[in-house]
PDB file of N, CA and C in Angstrom:
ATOM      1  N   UNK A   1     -50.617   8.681 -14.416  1.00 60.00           N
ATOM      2  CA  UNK A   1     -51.802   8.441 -15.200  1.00 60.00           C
ATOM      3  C   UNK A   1     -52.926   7.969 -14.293  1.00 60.00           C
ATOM      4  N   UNK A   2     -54.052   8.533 -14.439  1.00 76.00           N
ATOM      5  CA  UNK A   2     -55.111   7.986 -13.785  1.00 76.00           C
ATOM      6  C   UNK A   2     -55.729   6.738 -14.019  1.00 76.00           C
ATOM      7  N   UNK A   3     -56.653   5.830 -13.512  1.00 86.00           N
ATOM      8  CA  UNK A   3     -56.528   4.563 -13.858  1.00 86.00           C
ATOM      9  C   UNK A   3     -56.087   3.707 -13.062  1.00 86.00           C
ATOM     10  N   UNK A   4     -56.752   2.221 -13.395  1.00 91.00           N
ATOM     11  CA  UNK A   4     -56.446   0.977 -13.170  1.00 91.00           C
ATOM     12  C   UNK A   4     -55.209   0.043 -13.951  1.00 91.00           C
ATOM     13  N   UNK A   5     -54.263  -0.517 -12.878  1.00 91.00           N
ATOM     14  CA  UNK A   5     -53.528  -1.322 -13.811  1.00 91.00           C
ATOM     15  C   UNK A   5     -53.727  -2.830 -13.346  1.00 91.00           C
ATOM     16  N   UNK A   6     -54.310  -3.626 -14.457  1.00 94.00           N
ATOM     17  CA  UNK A   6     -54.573  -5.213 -13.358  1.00 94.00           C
ATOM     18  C   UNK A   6     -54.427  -6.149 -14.790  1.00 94.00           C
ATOM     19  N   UNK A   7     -53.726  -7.519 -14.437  1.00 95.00           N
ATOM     20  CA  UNK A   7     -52.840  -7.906 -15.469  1.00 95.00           C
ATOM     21  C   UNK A   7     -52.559  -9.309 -14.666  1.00 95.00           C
ATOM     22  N   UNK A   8     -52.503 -10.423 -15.882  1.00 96.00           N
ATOM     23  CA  UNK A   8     -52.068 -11.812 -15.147  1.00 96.00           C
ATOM     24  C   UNK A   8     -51.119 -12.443 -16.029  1.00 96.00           C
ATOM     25  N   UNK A   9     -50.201 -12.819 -15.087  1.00 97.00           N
ATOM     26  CA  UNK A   9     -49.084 -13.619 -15.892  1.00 97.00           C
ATOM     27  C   UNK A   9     -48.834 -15.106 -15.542  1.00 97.00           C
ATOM     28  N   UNK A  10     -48.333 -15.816 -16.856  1.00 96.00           N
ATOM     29  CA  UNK A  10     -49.170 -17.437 -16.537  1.00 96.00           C
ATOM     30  C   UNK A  10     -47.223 -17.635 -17.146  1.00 96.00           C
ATOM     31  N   UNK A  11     -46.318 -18.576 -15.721  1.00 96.00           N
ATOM     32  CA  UNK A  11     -45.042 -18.887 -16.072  1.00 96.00           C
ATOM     33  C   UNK A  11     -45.036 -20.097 -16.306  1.00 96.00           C
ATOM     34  N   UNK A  12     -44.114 -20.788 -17.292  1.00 95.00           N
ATOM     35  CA  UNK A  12     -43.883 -22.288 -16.611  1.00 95.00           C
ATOM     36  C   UNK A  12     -42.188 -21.983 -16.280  1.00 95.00           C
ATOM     37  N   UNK A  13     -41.505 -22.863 -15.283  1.00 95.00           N
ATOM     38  CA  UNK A  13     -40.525 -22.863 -14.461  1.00 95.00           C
ATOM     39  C   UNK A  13     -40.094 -23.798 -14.599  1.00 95.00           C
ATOM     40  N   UNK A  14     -38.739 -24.815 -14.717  1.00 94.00           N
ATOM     41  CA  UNK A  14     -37.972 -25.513 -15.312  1.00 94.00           C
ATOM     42  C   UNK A  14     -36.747 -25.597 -15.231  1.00 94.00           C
ATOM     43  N   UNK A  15     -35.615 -26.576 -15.334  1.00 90.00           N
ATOM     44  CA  UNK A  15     -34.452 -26.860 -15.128  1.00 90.00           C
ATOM     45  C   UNK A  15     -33.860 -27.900 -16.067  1.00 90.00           C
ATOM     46  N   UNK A  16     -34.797 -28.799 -15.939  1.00 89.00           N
ATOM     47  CA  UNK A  16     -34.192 -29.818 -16.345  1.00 89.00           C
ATOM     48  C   UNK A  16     -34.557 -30.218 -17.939  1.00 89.00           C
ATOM     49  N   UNK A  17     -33.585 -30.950 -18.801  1.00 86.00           N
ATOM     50  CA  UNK A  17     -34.555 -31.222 -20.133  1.00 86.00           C
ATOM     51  C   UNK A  17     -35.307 -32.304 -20.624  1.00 86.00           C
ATOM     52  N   UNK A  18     -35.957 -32.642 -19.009  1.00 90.00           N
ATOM     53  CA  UNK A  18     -37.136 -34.200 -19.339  1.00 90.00           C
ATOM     54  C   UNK A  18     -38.185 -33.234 -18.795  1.00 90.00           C
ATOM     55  N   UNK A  19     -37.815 -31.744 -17.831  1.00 92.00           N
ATOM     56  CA  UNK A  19     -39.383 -31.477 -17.446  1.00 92.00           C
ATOM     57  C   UNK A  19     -39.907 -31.846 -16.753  1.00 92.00           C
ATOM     58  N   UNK A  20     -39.205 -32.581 -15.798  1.00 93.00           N
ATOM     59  CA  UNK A  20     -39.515 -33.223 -14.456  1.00 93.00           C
ATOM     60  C   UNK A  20     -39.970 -32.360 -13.308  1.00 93.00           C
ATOM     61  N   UNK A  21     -39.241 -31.204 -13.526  1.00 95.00           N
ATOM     62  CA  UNK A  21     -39.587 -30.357 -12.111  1.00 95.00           C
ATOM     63  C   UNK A  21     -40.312 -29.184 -12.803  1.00 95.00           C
ATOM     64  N   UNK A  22     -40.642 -29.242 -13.884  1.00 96.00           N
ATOM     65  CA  UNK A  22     -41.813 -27.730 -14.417  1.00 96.00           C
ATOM     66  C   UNK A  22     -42.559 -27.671 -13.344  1.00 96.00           C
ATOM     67  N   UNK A  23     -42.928 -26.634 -13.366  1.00 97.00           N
ATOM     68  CA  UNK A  23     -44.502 -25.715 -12.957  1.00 97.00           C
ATOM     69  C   UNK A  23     -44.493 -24.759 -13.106  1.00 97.00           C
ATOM     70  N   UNK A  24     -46.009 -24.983 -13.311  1.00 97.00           N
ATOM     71  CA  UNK A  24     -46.682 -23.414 -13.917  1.00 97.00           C
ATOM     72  C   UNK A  24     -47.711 -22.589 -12.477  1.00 97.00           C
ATOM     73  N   UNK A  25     -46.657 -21.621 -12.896  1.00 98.00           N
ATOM     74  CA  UNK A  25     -47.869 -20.717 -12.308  1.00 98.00           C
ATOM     75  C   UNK A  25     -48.129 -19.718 -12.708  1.00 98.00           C
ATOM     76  N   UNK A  26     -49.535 -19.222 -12.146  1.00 97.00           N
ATOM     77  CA  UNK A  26     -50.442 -18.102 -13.056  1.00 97.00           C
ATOM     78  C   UNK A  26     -50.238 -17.120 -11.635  1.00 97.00           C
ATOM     79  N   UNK A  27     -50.274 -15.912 -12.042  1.00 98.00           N
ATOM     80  CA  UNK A  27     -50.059 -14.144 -10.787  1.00 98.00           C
ATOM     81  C   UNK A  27     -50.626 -13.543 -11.609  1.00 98.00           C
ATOM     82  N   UNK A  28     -52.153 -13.196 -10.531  1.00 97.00           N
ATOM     83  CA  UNK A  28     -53.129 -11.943 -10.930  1.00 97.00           C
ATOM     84  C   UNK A  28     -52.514 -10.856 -10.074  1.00 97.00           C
ATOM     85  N   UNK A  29     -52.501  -9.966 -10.512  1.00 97.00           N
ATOM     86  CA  UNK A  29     -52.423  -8.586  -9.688  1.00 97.00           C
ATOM     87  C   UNK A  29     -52.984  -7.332 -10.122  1.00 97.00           C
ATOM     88  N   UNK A  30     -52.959  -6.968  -9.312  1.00 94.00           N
ATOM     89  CA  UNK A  30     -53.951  -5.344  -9.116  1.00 94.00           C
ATOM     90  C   UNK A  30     -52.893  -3.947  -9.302  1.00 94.00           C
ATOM     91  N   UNK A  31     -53.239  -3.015  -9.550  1.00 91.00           N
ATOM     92  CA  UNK A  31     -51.864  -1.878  -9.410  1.00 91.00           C
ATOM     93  C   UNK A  31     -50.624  -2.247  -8.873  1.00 91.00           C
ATOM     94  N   UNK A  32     -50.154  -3.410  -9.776  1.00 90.00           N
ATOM     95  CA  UNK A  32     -48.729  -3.802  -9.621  1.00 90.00           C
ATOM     96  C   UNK A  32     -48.429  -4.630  -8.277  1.00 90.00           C
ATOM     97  N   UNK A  33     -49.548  -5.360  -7.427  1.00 95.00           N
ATOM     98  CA  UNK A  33     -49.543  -5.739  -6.553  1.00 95.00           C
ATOM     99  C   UNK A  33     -50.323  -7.090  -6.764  1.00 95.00           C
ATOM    100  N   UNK A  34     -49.197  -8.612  -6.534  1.00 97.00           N
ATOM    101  CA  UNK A  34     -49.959  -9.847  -6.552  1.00 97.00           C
ATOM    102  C   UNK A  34     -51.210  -9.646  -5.609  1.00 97.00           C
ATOM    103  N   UNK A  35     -52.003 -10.294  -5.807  1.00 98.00           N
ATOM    104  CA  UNK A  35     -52.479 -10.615  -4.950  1.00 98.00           C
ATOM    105  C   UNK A  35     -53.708 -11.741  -4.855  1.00 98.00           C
ATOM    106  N   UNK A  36     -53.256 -12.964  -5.899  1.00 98.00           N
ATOM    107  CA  UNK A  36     -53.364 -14.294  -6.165  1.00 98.00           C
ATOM    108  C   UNK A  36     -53.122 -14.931  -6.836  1.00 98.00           C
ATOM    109  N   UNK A  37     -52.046 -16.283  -6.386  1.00 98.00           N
ATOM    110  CA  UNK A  37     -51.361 -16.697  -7.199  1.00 98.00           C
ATOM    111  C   UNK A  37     -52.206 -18.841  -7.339  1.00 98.00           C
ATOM    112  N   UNK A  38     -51.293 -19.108  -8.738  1.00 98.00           N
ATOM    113  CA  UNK A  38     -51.828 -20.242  -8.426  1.00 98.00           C
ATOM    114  C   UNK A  38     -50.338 -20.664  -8.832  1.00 98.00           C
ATOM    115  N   UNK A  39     -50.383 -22.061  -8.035  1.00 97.00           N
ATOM    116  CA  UNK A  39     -48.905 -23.035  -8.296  1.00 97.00           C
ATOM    117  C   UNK A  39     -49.386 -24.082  -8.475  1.00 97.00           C
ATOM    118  N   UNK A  40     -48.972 -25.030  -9.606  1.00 96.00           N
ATOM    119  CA  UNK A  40     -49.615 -26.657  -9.805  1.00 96.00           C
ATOM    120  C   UNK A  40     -48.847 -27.257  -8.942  1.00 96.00           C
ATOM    121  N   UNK A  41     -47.262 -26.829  -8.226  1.00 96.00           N
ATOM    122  CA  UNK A  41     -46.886 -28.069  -7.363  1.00 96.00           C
ATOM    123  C   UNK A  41     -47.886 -28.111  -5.976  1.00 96.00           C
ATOM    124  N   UNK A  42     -48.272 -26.805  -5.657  1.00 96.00           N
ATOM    125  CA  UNK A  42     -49.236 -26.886  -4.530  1.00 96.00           C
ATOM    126  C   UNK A  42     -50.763 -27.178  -4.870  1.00 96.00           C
ATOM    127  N   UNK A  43     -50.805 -27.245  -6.308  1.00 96.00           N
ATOM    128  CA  UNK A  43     -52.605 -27.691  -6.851  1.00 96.00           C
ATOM    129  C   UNK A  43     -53.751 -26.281  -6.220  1.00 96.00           C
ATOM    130  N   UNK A  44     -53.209 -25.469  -5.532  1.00 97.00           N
ATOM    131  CA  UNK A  44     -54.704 -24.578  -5.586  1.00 97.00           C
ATOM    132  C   UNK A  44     -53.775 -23.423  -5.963  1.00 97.00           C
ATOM    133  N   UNK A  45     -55.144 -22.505  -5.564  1.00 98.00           N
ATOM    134  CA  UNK A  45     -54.843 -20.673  -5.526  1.00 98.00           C
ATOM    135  C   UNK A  45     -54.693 -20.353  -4.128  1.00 98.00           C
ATOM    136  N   UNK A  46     -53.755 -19.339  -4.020  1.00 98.00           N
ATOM    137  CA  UNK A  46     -53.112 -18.894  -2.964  1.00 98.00           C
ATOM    138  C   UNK A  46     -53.454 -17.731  -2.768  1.00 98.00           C
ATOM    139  N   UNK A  47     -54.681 -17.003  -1.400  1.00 98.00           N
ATOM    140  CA  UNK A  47     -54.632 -15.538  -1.838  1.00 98.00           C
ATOM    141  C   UNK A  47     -53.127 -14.557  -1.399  1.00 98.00           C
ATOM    142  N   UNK A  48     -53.166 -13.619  -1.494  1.00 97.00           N
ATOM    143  CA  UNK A  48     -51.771 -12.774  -1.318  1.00 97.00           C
ATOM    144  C   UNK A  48     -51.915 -11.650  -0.432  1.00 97.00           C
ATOM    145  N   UNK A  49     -53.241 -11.148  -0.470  1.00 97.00           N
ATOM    146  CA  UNK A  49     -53.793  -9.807   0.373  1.00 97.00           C
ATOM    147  C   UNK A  49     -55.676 -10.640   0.735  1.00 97.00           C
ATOM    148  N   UNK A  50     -56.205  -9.691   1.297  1.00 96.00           N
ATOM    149  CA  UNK A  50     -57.432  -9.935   1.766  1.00 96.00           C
ATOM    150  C   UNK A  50     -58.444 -10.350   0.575  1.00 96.00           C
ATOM    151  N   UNK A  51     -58.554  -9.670  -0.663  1.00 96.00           N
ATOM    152  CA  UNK A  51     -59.235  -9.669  -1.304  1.00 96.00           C
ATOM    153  C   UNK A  51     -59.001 -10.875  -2.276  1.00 96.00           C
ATOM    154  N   UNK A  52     -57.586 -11.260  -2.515  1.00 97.00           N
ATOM    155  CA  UNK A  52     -57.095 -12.553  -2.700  1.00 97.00           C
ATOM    156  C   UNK A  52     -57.381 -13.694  -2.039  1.00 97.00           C
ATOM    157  N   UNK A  53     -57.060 -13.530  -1.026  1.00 98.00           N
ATOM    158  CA  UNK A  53     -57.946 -15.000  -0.004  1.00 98.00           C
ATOM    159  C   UNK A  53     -59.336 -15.284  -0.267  1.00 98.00           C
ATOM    160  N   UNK A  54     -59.764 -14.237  -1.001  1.00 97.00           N
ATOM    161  CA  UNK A  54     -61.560 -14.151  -0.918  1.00 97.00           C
ATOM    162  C   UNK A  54     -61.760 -15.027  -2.083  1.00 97.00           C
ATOM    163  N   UNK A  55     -61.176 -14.277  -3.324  1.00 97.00           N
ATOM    164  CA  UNK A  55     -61.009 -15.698  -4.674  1.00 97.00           C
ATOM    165  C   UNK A  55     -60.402 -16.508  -4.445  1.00 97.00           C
ATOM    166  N   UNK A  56     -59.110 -17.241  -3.786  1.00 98.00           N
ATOM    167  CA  UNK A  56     -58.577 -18.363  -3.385  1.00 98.00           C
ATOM    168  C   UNK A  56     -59.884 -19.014  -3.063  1.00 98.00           C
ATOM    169  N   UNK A  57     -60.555 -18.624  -2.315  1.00 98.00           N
ATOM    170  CA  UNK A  57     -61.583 -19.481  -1.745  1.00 98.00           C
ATOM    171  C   UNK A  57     -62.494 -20.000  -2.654  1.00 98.00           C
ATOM    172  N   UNK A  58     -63.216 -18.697  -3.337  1.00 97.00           N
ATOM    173  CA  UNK A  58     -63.779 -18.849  -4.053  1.00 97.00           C
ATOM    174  C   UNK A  58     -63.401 -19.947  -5.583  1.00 97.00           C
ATOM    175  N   UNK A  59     -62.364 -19.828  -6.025  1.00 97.00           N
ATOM    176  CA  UNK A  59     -61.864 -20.762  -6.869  1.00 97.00           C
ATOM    177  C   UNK A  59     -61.538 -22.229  -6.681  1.00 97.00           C
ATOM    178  N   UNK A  60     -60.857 -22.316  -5.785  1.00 98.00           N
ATOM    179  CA  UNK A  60     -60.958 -23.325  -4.940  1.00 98.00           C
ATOM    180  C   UNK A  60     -61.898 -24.343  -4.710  1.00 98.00           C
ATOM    181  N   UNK A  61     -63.133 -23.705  -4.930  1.00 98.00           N
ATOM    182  CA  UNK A  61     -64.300 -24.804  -4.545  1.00 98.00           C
ATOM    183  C   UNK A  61     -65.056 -25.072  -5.818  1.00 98.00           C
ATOM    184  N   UNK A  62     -63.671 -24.645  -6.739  1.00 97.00           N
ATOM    185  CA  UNK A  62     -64.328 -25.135  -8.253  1.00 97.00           C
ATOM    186  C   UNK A  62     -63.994 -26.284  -8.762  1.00 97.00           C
ATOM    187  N   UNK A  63     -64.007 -27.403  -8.303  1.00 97.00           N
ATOM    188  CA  UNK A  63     -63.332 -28.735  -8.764  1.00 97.00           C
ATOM    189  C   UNK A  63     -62.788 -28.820 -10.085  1.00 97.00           C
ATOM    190  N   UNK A  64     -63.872 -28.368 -11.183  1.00 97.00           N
ATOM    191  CA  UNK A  64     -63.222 -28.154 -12.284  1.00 97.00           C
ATOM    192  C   UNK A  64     -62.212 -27.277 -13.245  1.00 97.00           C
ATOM    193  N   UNK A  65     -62.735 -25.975 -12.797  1.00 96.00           N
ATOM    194  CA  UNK A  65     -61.634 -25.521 -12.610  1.00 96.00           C
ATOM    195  C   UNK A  65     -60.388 -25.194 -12.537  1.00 96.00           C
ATOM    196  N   UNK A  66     -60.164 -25.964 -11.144  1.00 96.00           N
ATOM    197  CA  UNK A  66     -58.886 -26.437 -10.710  1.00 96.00           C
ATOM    198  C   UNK A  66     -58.664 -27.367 -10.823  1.00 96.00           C
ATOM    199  N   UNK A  67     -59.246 -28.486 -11.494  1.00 96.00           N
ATOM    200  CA  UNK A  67     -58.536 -29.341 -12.050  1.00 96.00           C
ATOM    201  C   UNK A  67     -58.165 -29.193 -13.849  1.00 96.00           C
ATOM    202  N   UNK A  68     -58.595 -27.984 -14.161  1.00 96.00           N
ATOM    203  CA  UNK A  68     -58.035 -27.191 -15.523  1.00 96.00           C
ATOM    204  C   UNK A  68     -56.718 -26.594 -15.118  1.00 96.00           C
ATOM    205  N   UNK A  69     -56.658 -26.019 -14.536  1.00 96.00           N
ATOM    206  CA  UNK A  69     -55.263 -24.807 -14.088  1.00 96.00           C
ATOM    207  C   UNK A  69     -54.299 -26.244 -13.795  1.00 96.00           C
ATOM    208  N   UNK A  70     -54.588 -27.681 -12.927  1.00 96.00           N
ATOM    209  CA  UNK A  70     -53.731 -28.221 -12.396  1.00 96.00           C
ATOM    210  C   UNK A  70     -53.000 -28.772 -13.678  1.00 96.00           C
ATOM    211  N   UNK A  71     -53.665 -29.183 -14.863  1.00 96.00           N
ATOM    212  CA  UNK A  71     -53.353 -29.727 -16.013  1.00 96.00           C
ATOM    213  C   UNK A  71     -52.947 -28.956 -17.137  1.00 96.00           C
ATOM    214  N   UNK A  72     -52.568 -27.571 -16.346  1.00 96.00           N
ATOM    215  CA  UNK A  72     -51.732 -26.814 -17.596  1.00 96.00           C
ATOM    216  C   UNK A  72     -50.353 -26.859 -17.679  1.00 96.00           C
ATOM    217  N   UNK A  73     -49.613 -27.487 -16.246  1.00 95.00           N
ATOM    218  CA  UNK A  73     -48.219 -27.747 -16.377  1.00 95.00           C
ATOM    219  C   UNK A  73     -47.915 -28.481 -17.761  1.00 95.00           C
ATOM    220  N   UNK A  74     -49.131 -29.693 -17.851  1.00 94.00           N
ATOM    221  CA  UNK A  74     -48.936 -30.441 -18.967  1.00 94.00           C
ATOM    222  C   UNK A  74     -49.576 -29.938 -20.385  1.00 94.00           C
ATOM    223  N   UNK A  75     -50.487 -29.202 -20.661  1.00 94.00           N
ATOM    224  CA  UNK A  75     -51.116 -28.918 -21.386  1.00 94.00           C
ATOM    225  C   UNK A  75     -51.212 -26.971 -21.771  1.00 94.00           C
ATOM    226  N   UNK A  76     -50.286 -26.548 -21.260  1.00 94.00           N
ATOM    227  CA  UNK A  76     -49.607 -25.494 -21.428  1.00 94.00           C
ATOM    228  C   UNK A  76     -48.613 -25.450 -21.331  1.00 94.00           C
ATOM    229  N   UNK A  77     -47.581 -25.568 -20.665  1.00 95.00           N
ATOM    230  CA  UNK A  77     -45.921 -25.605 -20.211  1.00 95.00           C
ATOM    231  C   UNK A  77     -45.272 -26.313 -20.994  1.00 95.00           C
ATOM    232  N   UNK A  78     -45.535 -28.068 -20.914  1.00 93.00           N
ATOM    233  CA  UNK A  78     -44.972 -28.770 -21.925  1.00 93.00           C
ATOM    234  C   UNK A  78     -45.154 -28.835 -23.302  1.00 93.00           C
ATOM    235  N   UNK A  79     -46.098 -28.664 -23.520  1.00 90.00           N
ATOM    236  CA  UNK A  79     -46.765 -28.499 -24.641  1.00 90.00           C
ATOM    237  C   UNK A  79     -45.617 -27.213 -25.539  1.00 90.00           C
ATOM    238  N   UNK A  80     -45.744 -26.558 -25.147  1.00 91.00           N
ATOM    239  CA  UNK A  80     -45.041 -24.956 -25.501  1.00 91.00           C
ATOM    240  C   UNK A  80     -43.692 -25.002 -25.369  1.00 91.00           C
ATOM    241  N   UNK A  81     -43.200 -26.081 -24.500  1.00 92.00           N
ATOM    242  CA  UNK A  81     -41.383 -26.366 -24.385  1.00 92.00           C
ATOM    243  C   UNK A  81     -40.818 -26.980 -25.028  1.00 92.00           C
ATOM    244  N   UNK A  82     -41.475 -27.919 -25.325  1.00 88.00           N
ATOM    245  CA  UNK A  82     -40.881 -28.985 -26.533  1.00 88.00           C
ATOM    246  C   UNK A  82     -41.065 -28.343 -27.638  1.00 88.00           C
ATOM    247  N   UNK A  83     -41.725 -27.673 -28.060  1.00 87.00           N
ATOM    248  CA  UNK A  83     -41.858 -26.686 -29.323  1.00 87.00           C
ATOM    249  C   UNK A  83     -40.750 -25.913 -28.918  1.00 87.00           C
ATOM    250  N   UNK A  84     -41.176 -24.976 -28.401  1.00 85.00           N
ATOM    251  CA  UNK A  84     -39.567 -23.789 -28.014  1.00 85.00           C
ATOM    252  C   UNK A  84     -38.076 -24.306 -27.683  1.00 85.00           C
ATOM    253  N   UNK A  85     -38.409 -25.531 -27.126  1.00 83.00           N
ATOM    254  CA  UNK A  85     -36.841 -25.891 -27.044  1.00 83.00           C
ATOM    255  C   UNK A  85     -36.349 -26.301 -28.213  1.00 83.00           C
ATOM    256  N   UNK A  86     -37.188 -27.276 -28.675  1.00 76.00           N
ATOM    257  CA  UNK A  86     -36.382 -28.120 -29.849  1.00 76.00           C
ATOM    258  C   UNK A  86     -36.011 -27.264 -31.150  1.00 76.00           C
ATOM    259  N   UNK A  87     -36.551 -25.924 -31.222  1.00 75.00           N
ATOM    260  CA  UNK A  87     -36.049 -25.265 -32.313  1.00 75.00           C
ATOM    261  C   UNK A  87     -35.405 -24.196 -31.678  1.00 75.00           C
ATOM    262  N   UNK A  88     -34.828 -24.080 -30.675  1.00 74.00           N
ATOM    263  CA  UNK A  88     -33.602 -23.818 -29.898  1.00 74.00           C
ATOM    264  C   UNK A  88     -32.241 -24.033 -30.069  1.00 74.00           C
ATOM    265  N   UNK A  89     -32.705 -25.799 -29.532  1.00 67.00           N
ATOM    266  CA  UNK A  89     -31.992 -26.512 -29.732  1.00 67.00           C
ATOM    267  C   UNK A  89     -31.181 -26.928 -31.016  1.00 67.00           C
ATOM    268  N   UNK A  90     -32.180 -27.226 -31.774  1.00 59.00           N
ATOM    269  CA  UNK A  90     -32.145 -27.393 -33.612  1.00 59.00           C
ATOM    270  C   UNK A  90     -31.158 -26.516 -33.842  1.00 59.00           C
ATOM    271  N   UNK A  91     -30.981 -25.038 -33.546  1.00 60.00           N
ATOM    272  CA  UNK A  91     -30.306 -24.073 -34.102  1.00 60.00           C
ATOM    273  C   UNK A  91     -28.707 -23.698 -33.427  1.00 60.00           C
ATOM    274  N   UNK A  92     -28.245 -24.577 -32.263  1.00 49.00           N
ATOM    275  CA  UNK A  92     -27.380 -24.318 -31.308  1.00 49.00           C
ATOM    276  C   UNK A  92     -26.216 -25.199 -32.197  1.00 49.00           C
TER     277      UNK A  92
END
């Protein structure tokens, strides 16, 4: 098919059931190719290819921003686990 494929996926990651070691991270990519990621245990964006380093940078020098993305472990991840688990759980 001719065309663009570009698409971002936002994880949270987890083990334990206090949620101690979550993080979230968000992967932009281009025709099936990362190429910038963000991790809250490392607090920024990471580029992946050239054009990635270019928004790493660029995002990066958004204080606010990134201090939005850093506060989604808590305000996306947890938020959404304790809901999903406990009626998981509820049903086990």
């Amino acid at each position: 098919a001719d065309g663009y494929y570009q698409y971002t996926m936002f994880e949270c990651v987890y083990s334990t059931s206090d949620y101690s070691d979550m993080v979230y991270l968000a992967s932009l990519s281009f025709n099936k190719d990362v190429f910038l990621q963000f991790n809250s245990t490392v607090g920024k964006f990471v580029g992946l290819t050239e054009f990635g380093v270019m928004n790493a940078e660029r995002l990066n020098k958004d204080p606010a921003f990134l201090q939005q993305q850093k506060a989604a472990v808590d305000t996306f991840c947890r938020h959404n686990a304790q809901i999903w688990d406990s009626s998981v759980r509820d049903k086990a």
